[in-house]
Structures are given as C-alpha cells and as structure tokens.
CSV table of C-alpha atoms and ligand atoms in Angstrom, one decimal:
chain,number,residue,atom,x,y,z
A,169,UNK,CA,0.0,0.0,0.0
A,170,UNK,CA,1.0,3.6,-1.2
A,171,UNK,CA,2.0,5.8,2.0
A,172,UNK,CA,1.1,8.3,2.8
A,173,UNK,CA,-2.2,6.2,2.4
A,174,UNK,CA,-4.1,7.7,-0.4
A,175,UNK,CA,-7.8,6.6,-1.1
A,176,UNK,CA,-11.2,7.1,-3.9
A,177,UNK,CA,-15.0,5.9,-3.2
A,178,UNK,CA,-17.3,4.6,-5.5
A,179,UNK,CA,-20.9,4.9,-4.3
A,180,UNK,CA,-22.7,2.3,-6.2
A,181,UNK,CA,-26.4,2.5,-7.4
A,182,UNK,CA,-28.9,3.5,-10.6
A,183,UNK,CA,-30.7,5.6,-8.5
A,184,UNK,CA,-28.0,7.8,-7.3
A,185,UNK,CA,-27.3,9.0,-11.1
A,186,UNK,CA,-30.9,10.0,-11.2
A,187,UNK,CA,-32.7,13.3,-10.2
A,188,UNK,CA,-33.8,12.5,-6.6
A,189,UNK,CA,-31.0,10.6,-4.7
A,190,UNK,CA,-27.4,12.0,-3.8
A,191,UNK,CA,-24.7,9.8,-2.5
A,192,UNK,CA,-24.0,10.7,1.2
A,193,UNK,CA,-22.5,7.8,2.1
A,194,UNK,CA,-19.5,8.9,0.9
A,195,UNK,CA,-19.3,12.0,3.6
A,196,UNK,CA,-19.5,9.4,6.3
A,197,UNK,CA,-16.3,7.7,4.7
A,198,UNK,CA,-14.4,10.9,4.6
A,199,UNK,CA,-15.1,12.0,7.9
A,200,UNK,CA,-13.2,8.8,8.9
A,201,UNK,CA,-10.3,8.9,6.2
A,202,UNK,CA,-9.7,12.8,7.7
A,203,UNK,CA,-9.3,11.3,10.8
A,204,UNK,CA,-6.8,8.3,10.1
A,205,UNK,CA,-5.0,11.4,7.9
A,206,UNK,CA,-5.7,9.7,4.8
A,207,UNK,CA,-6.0,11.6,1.5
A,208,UNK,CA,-8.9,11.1,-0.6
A,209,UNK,CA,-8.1,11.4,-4.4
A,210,UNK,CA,-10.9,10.6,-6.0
A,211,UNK,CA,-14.9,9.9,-5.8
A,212,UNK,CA,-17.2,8.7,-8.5
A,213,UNK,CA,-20.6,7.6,-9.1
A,214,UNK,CA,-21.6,4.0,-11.0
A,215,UNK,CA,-24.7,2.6,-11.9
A,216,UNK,CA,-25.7,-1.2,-11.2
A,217,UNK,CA,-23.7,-2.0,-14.2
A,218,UNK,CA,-20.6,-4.5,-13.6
A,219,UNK,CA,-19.1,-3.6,-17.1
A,220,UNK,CA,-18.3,0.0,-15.1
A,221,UNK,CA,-17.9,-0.6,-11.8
A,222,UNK,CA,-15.0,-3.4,-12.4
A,223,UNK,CA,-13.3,-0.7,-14.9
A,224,UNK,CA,-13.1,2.0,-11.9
A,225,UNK,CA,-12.2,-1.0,-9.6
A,226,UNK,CA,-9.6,-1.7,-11.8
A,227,UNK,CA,-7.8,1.5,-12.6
A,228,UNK,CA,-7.9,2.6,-9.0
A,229,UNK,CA,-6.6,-0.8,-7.6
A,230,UNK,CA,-4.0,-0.6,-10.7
A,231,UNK,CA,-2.8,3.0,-8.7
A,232,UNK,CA,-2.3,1.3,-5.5
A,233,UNK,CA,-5.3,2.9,-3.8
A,234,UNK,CA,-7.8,2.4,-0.9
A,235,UNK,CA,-10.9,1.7,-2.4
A,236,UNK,CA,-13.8,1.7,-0.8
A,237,UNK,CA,-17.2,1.0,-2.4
A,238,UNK,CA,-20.8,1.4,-1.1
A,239,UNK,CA,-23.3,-0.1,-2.5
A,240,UNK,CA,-24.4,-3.1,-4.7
A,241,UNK,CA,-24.8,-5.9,-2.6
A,242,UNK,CA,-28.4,-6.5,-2.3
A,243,UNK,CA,-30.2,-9.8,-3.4
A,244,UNK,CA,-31.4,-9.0,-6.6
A,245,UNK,CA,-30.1,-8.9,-10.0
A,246,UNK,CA,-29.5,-5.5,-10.6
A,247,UNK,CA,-26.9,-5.4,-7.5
A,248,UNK,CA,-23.5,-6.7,-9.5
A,249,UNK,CA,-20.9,-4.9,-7.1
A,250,UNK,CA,-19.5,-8.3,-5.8
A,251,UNK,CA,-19.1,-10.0,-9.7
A,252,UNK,CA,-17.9,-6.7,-10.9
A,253,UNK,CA,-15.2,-6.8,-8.1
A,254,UNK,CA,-14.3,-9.6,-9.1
A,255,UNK,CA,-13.6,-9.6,-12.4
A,256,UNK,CA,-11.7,-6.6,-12.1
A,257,UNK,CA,-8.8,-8.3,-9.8
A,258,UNK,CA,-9.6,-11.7,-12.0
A,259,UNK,CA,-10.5,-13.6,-9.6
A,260,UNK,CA,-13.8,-16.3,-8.9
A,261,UNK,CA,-16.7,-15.8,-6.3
A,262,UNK,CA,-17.4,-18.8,-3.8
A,263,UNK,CA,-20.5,-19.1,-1.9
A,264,UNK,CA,-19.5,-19.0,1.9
A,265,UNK,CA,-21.6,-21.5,3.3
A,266,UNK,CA,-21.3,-20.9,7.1
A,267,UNK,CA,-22.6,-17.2,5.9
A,268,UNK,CA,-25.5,-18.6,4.0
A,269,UNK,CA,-26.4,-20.3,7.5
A,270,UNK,CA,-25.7,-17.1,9.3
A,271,UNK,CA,-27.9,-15.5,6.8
A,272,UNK,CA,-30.6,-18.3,7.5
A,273,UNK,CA,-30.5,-17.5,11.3
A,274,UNK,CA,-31.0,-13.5,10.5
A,275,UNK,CA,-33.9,-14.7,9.1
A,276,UNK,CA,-35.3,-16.9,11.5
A,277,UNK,CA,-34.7,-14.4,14.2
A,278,UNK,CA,-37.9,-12.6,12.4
A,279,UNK,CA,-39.8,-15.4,12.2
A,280,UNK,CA,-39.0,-15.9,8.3
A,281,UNK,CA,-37.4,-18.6,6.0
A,282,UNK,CA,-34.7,-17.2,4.2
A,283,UNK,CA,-35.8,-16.7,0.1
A,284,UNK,CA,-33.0,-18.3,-2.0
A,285,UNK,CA,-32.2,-15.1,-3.9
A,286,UNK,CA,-30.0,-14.3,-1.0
A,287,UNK,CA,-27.7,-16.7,-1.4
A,288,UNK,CA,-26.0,-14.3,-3.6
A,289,UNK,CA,-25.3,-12.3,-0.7
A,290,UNK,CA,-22.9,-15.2,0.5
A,291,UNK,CA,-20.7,-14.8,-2.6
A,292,UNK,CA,-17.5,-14.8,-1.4
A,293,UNK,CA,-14.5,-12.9,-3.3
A,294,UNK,CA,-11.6,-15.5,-3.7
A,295,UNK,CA,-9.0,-14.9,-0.9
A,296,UNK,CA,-11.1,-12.0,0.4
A,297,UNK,CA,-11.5,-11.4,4.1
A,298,UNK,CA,-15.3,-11.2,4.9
A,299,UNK,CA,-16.9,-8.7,7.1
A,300,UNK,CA,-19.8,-9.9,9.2
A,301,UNK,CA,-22.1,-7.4,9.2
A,302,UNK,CA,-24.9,-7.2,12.9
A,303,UNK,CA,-27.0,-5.0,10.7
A,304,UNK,CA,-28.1,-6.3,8.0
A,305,UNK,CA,-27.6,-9.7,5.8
A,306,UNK,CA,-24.8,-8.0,3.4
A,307,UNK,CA,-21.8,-8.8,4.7
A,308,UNK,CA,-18.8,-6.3,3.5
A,309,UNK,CA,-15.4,-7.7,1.8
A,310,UNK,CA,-12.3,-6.9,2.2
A,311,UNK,CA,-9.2,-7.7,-0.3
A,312,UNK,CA,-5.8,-6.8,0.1
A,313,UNK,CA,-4.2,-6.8,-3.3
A,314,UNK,CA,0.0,-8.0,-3.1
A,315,UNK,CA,1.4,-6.1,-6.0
A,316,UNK,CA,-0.5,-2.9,-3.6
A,317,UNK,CA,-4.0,-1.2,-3.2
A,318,UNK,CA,-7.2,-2.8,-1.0
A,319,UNK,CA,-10.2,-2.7,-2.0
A,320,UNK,CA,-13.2,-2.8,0.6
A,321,UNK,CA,-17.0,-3.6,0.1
A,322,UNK,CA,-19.7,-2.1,2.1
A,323,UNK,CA,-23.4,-2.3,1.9
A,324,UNK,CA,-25.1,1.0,0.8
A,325,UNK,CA,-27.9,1.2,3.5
A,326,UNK,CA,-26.3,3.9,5.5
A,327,UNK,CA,-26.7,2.4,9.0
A,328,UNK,CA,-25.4,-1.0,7.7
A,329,UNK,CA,-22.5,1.2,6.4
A,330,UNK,CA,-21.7,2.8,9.5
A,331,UNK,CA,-21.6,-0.3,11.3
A,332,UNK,CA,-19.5,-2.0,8.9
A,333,UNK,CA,-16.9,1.3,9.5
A,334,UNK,CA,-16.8,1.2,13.3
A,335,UNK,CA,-16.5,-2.7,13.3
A,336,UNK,CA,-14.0,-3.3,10.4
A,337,UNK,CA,-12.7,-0.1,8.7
A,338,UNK,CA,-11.6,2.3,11.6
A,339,UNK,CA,-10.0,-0.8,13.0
A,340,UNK,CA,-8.0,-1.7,9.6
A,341,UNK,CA,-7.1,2.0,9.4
A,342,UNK,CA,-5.8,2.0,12.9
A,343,UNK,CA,-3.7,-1.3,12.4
A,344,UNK,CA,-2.3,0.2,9.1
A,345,UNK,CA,-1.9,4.3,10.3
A,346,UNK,CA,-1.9,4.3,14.0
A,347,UNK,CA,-4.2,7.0,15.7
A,348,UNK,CA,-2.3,9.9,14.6
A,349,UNK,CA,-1.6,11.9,11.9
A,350,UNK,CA,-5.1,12.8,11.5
A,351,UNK,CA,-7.5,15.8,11.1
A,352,UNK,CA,-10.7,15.8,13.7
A,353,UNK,CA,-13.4,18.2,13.7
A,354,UNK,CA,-15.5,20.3,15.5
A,355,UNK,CA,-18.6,22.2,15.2
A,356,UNK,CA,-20.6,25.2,17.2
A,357,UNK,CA,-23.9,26.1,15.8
A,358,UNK,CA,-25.6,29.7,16.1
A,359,UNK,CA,-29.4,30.5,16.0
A,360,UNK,CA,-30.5,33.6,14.7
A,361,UNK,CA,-27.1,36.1,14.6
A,362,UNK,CA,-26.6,37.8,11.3
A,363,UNK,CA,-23.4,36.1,9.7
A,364,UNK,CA,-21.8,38.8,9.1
A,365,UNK,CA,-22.1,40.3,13.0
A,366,UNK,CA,-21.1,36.4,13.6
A,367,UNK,CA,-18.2,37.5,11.6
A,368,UNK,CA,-17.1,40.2,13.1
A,369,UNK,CA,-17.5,38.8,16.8
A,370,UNK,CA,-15.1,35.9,15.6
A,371,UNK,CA,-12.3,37.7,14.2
A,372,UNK,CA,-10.0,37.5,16.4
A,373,UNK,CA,-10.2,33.3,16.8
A,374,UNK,CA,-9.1,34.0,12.9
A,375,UNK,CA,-5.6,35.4,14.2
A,376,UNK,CA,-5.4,33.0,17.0
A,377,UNK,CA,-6.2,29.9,15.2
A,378,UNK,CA,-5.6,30.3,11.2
A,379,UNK,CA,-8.4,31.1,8.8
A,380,UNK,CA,-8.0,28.4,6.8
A,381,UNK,CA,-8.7,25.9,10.0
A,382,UNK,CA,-12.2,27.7,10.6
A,383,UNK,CA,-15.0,27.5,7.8
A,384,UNK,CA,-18.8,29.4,8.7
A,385,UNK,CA,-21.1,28.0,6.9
A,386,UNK,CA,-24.4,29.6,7.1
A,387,UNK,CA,-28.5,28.7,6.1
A,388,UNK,CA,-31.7,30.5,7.0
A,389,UNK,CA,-31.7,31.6,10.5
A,390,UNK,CA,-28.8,28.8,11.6
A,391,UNK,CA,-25.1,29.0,11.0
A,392,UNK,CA,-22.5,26.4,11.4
A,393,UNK,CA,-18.7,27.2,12.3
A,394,UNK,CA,-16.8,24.3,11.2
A,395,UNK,CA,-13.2,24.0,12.6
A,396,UNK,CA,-10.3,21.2,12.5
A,397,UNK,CA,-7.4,20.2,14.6
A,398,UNK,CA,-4.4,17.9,12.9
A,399,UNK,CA,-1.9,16.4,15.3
A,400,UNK,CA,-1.6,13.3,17.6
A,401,UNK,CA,-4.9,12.7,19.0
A,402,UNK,CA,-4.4,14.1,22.4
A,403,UNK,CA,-2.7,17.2,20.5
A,404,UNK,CA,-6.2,17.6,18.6
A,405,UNK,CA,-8.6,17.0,21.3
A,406,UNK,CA,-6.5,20.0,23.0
A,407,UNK,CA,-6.6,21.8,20.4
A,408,UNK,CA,-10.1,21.6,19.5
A,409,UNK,CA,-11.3,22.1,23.4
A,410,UNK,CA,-9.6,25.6,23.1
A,411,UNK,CA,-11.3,26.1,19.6
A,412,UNK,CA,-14.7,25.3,20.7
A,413,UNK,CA,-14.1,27.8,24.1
A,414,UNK,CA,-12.8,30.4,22.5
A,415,UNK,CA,-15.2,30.1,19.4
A,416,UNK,CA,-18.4,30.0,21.7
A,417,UNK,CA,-17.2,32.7,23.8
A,418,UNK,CA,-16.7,35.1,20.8
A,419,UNK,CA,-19.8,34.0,19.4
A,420,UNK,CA,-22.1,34.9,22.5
A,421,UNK,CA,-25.2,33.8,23.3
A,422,UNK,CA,-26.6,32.7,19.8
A,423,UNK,CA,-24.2,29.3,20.0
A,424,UNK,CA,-26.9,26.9,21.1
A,425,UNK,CA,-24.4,23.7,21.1
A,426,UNK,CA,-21.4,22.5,20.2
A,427,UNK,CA,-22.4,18.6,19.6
A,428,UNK,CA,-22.7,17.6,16.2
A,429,UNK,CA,-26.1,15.8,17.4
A,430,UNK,CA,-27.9,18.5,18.6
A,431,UNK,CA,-30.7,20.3,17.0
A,432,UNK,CA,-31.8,23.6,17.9
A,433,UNK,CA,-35.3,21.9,18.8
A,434,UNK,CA,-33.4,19.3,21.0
A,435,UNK,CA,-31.8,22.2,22.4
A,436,UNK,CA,-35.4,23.6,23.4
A,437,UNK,CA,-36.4,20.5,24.6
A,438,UNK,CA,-33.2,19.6,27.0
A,439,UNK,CA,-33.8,23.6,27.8
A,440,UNK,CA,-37.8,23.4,29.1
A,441,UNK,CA,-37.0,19.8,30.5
A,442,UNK,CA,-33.9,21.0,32.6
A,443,UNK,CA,-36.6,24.0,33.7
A,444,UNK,CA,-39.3,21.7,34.3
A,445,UNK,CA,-41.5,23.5,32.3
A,446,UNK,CA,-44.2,23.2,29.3
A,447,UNK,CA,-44.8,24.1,26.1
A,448,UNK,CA,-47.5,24.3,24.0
A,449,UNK,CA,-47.8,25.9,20.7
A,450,UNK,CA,-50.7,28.2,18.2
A,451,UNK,CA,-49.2,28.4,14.7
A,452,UNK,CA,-50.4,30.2,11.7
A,453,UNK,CA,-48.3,30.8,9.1
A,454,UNK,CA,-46.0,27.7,10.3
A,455,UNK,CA,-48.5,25.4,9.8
A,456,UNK,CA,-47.2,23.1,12.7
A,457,UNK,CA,-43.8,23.7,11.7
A,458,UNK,CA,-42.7,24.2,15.3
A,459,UNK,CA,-44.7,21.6,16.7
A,460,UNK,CA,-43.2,19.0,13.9
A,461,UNK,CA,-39.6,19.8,14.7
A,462,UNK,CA,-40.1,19.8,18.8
A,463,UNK,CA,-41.9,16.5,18.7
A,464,UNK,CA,-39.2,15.2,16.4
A,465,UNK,CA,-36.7,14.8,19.2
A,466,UNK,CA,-37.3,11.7,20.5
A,467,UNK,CA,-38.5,12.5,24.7
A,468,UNK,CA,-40.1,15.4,23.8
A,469,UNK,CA,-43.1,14.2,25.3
A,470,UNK,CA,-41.3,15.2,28.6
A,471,UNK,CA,-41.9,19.0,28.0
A,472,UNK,CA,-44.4,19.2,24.7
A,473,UNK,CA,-48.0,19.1,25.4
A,474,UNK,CA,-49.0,19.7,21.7
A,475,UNK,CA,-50.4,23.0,20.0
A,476,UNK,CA,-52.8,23.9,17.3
A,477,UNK,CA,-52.6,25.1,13.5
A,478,UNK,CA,-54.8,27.9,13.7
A,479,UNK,CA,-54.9,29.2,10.1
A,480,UNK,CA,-58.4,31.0,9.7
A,481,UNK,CA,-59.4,34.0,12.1
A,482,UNK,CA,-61.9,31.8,12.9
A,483,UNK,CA,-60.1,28.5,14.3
A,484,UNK,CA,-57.6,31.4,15.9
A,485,UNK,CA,-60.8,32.2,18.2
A,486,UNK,CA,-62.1,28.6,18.5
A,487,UNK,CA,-59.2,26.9,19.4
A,488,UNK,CA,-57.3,29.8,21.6
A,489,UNK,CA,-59.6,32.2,22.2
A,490,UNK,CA,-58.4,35.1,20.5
A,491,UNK,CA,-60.8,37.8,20.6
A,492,UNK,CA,-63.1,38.3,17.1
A,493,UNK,CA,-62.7,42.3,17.3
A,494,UNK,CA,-59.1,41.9,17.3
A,495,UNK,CA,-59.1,41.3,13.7
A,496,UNK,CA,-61.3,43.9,12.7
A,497,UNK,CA,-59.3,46.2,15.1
A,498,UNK,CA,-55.5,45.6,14.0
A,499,UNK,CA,-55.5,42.2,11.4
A,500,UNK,CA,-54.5,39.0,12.4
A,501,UNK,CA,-50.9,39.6,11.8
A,502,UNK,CA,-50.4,41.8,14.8
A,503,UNK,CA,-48.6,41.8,17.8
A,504,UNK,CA,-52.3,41.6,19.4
A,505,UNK,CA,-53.2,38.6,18.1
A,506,UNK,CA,-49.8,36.7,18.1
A,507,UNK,CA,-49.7,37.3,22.0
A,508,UNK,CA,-53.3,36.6,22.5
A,509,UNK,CA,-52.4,33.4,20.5
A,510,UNK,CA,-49.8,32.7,22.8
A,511,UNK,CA,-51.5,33.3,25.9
A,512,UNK,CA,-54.3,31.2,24.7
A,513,UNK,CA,-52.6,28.4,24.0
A,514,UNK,CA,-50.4,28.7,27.2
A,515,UNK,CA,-54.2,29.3,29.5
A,516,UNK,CA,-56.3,26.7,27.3
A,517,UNK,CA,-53.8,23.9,27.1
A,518,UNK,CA,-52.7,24.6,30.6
A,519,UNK,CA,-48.6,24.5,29.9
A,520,UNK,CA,-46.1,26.7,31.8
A,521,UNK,CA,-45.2,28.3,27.9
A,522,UNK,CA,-47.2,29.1,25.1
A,523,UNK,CA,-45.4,30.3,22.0
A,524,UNK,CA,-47.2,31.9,18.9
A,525,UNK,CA,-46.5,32.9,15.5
A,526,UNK,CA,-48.6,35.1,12.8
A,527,UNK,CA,-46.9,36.2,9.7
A,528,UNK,CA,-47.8,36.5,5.8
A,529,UNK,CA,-45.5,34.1,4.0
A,530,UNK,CA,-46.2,35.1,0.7
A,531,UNK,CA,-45.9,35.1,-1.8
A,532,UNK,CA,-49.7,36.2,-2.1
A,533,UNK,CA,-51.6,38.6,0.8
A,534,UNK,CA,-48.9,41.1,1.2
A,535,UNK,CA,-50.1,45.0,1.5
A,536,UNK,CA,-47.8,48.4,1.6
A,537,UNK,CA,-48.3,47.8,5.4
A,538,UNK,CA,-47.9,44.4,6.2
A,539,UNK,CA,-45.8,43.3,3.1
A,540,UNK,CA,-44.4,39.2,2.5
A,541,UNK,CA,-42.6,38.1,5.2
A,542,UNK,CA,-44.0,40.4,8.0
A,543,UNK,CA,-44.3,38.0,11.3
A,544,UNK,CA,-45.3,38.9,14.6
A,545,UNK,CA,-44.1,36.0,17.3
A,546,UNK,CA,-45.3,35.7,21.1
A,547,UNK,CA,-44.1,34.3,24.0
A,548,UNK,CA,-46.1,33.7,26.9
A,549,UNK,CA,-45.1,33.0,30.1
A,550,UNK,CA,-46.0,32.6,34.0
A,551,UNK,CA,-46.6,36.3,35.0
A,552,UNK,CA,-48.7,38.7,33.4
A,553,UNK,CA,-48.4,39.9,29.5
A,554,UNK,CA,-46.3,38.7,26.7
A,555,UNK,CA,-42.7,37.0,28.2
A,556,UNK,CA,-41.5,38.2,24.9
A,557,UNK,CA,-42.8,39.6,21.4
A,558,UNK,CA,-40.8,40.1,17.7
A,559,UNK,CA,-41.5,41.4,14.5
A,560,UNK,CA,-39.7,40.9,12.1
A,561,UNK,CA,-39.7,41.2,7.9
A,562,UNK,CA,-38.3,38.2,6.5
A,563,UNK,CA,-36.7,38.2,3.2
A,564,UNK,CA,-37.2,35.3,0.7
A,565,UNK,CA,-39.6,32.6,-0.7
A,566,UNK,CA,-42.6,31.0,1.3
A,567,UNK,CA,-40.3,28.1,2.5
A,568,UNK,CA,-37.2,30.4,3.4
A,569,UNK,CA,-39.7,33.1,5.5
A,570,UNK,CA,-41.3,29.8,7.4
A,571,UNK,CA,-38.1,28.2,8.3
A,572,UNK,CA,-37.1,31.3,9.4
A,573,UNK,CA,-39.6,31.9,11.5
A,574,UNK,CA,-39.5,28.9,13.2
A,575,UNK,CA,-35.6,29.5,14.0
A,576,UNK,CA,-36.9,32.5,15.4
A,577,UNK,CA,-39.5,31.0,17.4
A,578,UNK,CA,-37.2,28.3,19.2
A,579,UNK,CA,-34.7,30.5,19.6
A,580,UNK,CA,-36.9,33.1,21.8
A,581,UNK,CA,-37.9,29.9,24.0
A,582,UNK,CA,-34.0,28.7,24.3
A,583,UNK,CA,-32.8,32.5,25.0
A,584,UNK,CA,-36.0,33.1,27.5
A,585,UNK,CA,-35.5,29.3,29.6
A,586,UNK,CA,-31.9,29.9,30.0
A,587,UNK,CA,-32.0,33.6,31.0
A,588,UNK,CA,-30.0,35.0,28.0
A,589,UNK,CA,-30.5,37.9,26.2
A,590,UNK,CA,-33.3,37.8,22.9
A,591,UNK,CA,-32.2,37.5,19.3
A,592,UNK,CA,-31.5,40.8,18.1
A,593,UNK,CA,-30.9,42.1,22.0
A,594,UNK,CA,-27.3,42.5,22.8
A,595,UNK,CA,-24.4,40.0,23.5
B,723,AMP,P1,-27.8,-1.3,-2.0
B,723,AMP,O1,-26.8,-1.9,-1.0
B,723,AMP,O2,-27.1,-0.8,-3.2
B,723,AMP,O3,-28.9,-2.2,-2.2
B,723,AMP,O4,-28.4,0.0,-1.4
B,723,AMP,C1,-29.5,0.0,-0.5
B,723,AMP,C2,-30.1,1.3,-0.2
B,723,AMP,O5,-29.1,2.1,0.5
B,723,AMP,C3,-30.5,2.2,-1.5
B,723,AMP,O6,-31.8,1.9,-1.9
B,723,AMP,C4,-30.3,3.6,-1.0
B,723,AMP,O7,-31.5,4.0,-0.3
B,723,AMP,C5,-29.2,3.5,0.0
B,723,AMP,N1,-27.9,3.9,-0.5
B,723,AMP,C6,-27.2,3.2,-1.4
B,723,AMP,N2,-26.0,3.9,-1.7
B,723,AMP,C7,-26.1,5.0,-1.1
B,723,AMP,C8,-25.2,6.2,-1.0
B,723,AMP,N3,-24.1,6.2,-1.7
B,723,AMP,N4,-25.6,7.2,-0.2
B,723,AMP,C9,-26.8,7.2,0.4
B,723,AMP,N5,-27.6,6.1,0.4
B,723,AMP,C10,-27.3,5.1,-0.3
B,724,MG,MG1,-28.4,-0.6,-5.0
C-alpha cells in the first residue's frame, strides 16, 4: 500500500445517477479517512452496471489505492458490485456457506425462511476477508491486493455502512496508520445572529487559530462554524477544546451547542425539561412547523404538550380564544393577536409556555403595510403579558420566511429558559 495512504469511493447504485437521490455515504467515509490522515483522491458515481464498476475498480486498484465502495450488494439482480469486483482483480466468487447459515438464522430471528435469492449475498470474493455485518444480511469484503491497493466492500444502507466502518474499517485504518496523523473536527452552531455580526465577533479566533482551519457555513436563520485540529490525538482534542471555548465565547449567546447531534429543537427540549416547564404551541403561518420539529426529538413528550394550527381567524378564536374584534381592530398579523395566540394556548392547554407565530409568507396577501414576510411572534409565560414579542420582515420565498420563523420561534424559548439575552438584543 502507497503511503502516505491515499484513497477514492465509489458509491454504487442506478438511483443515485438519477434526479432524486445523492450519494451521502460517501461524507460518512471521509469523515473517517480525515481522521486516520488519509487523502482522498478521487470519488465517483456508478450505476448497477458490472461492465463499469470493475473498470473503476480496476484502474484505482491498478494506482495502488484504498478503495472503498458502497453499495451493490443487495439480493437481486440488478446489484453486481461483488461479480464486478471480481472480475476486475480476476479472480472467482465462492458461496461461503457458514454465511449462508448465518444468513438463514438472521432470518429466523424474524420469524421468516430465508428466500433463495439471498444466497447471492454469500458470494464470497476468492482470498477475500469477509466482514460480518450485525445489521443487515450483506456482509462487507475486504481484499488486500500484493502487488498494492485494498479494496473494501460495504453495503449501501447507510446504518449497515456505518456499522460495517466502526466494526471493520476504523480498526484496519488503525492497524495500518496508528491513531495519529489525522485531522478531527469540531462544530458550534448559532441561531439567529446575522453572519456577518457572527463574523465580526469571531475575528480575532481567525488570528489565534488560522483562517484556513475555521469555515462558517451559514443557512436560514442557523449558521454552522466548522473547525479542525491535525496532530496526535491528544494534541487535537486539546486543540479543539480551546477552539470550541474560544469560538463560543466570541460568538455569545446565539451558540446553542457545540455537539454535532444536537438540534436547535433538541436544544429547546433539553432547555424546558432541565426548567421543568411546558410548552404548548398556536401556529399560523408555520403550519405546525414548530410543533413537527419539537416532537421530532425523541422525549419530547417530557416537555411538549402539543399545540394547534390555527390558520383562519376563525379557528384562531375557536381553538385559543383570541378575541373576534381583534381582527377587525389591528389584522390577524399583529402583535395583538400573536400574544393573545400565545396566551391562549399557554391558558387553554394549561402549559407553563405558550409560543405563537402570525406572519404572511407570501408570496400572495402582502399589502404596503404588512408586506411578504411580516411575522409577529409571542411568548407567553407565568406572570402577566407577553414574556416576549418580535416582529420581524423576513426576506425570501414561502419556504425560506417559514423556516425562518421557526428558527426565530425556538430560539426566543431557548434564549427566555436559560435567562439570555433575545435575538436581536445584545451579546
Ligand atoms: P444497496 O446496498 O445498493 O442495495 O443500497 C440499499 C439502499 O441504500 C439504497 O436503496 C439507498 O436507499 C441506500 N444507498 C445506497 N447507496 C447510497 C449512497 N451512496 N448514499 C446514500 N444512500 C445510499
Ligand atoms: Mg443498490
């Protein structure tokens, strides 16, 4: 094998030429290359054809690379990854028996008879190394090739993948490289902070650290700062601790985490459950958006009582009592309504918080005074009157103003639970 180590993927799979699927299991390979320190060269796309997938097997073994492919190994037909490997290092396939049998317990397990169009999953490359796999009935392969290069074979269901990584790949990787040498990341996510007072506030980690070792990466209402450390591993964890401090310092109160794995809704949820408090929602122009994203972290139930979509004037009164002459008086998208929205929710659904959004997200029923993206949000809270109250003019499309909004709306809870300043408040 080449050193330093240098390595291409080839995601494997019809659909992923198509319009509607991309390849990610490719980023989940690179994370762990960085990290062993190995350099990828290359990354390609194949169909199910074997014709094309042994050619790039071929030319990339014939370089003396790591190659790793995803993808391919199903049962039927169309999934030729294991003949095309095959014939590109020339060698036969041999059904494994004591996999079949494996196979034949997997199946039993689930109360099912194994259907003989899996046997093909047993096919074994000759000389290959096979790599058992807990999750699934595709086991990976692994074939070191003399002359140089290794070739591996994962399945393409992505949590089959990633156990076939931790169990066999890191482990290989580890034998071959050793820990260090590496590149590890880390991440701090920010809600709601223009990225370019995010910018400013983060200069000066720019002298400390190197610009090219920080990356901000921003979307509507949420921006990731992306940072790496190279070194032995106990010189990157070091490094990366002081990163992460001295980013999230910088960055102030809008850094809601610095875990890859955490949501700015699971950060409302850990935030009301820590507070033992409620929440219950009154959405308009979200639609439930706010609701769908809270109860999509898994104990939410902990904290969320539920809300209501309260599109029409009409269901804004039935369902949270908002007063009729409000709408006559100031329009439903009014700082009126959004708190009595709030407060109505909070009262009739008996929760500690109620949070509420009105807002035209176009792009139809805007006016001179009230134009596309206007939104008034409410916060209500134990105590008398609103705990907090925004509004705000979003730019952008329908789907860009609601996203937005529900940023917005989350990150008002997060900022009121843990005493910090609102969005748009200082530091
Ligand atoms: P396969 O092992 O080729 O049968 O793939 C099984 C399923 O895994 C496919 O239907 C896709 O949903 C998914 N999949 C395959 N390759 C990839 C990839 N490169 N990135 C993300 N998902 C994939
Ligand atoms: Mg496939």
């Amino acid at each position: 094998m080449m050193r330093p180590m240098k390595a291409v993927i080839l995601a494997v799979g019809s659909e992923l030429l198509g319009v509607d699927r991309l390849d990610t299991n490719s980023l989940k390979l690179t994370r762990v290359l960085e990290r062993y320190g190995v350099e990828l060269v290359g990354k390609a796309v194949a169909g199910d054809d074997e014709a094309e997938i042994a050619a790039e097997i071929g030319r990339r073994l014939g370089q003396g690379l790591l190659v790793l492919v995803t993808g391919g190994l199903g049962p039927t037909a169309d999934d030729c990854t294991r003949a095309a490997a095959a014939r590109a290092l020339g060698r036969g396939l041999t059904i494994d028996e004591a996999q079949v049998e494996r196979m034949r317990a997997m199946f039993a397990s689930f109360g099912r008879k194994m259907p003989e169009v899996n046997r093909r999953q047993a096919e074994l490359i000759d000389g290959a190394e096979l790599l058992h796999n807990p999750a699934g009935t595709a086991p990976g392969q692994l074939v070191e090739v003399p002359s140089g290069g290794a070739l591996f074979l994962f399945p393409g269901v992505p949590r089959e993948l990633e156990a076939l990584i931790g169990l066999h790949l890191e482990p290989w990787l580890e034998k071959k490289l050793g820990k260090e040498g590496g590149i590890e990341r880390g991440v701090i996510k920010v809600a709601c902070l223009p990225e370019s007072v995010l910018e400013e506030r983060i200069a000066p980690a720019y002298d400390r650290f190197g610009r090219a070792d920080i990356s901000v990466l921003a979307s509507p209402s949420e921006i990731r700062i992306q940072f790496f450390a190279r070194g032995t591993a106990a010189e990157r964890a070091a490094r990366l601790q002081e990163m992460t401090s001295c980013l999230t310092e910088l960055a102030g109160s809008a850094v809601f985490t610095d875990r890859e794995e955490t949501t700015l809704e699971s950060a409302v949820v850990e935030a009301l459950i820590a507070a033992g408090a409620t929440l219950s929602t009154a959405e308009s122009c979200t639609g439930g958006g706010i609701a769908t994203r809270i109860t999509s972290v898994a104990g939410s139930s902990a904290a969320f009582a539920g809300g209501a979509v309260t599109y029409s004037n009409e269901m804004k009164t039935l369902m949270v009592g908002v007063p009729p002459q409000l709408f006559a008086e100031v329009g439903a998208v009014s700082r009126e309504v959004a708190s009595a929205m709030a407060e109505g929710a909070r009262q009739r659904f008996g929760t500690t918080y109620g949070i509420a959004v009105s807002g035209i997200a176009g792009p139809g029923g805007g006016s001179p005074e009230k134009p596309v993206g206007t939104v008034h949000l409410a916060l209500a809270g134990p105590g008398d009157g609103d705990l907090a109250h925004r509004q705000v003019r979003f730019p952008g499309d329908r789907e860009r103003i609601r996203r937005m909004t529900e940023q917005l709306a989350l990150e008002m809870l997060r900022r009121s639970l843990l005493g910090l300043p609102l969005p748009g408040e200082a530091k």
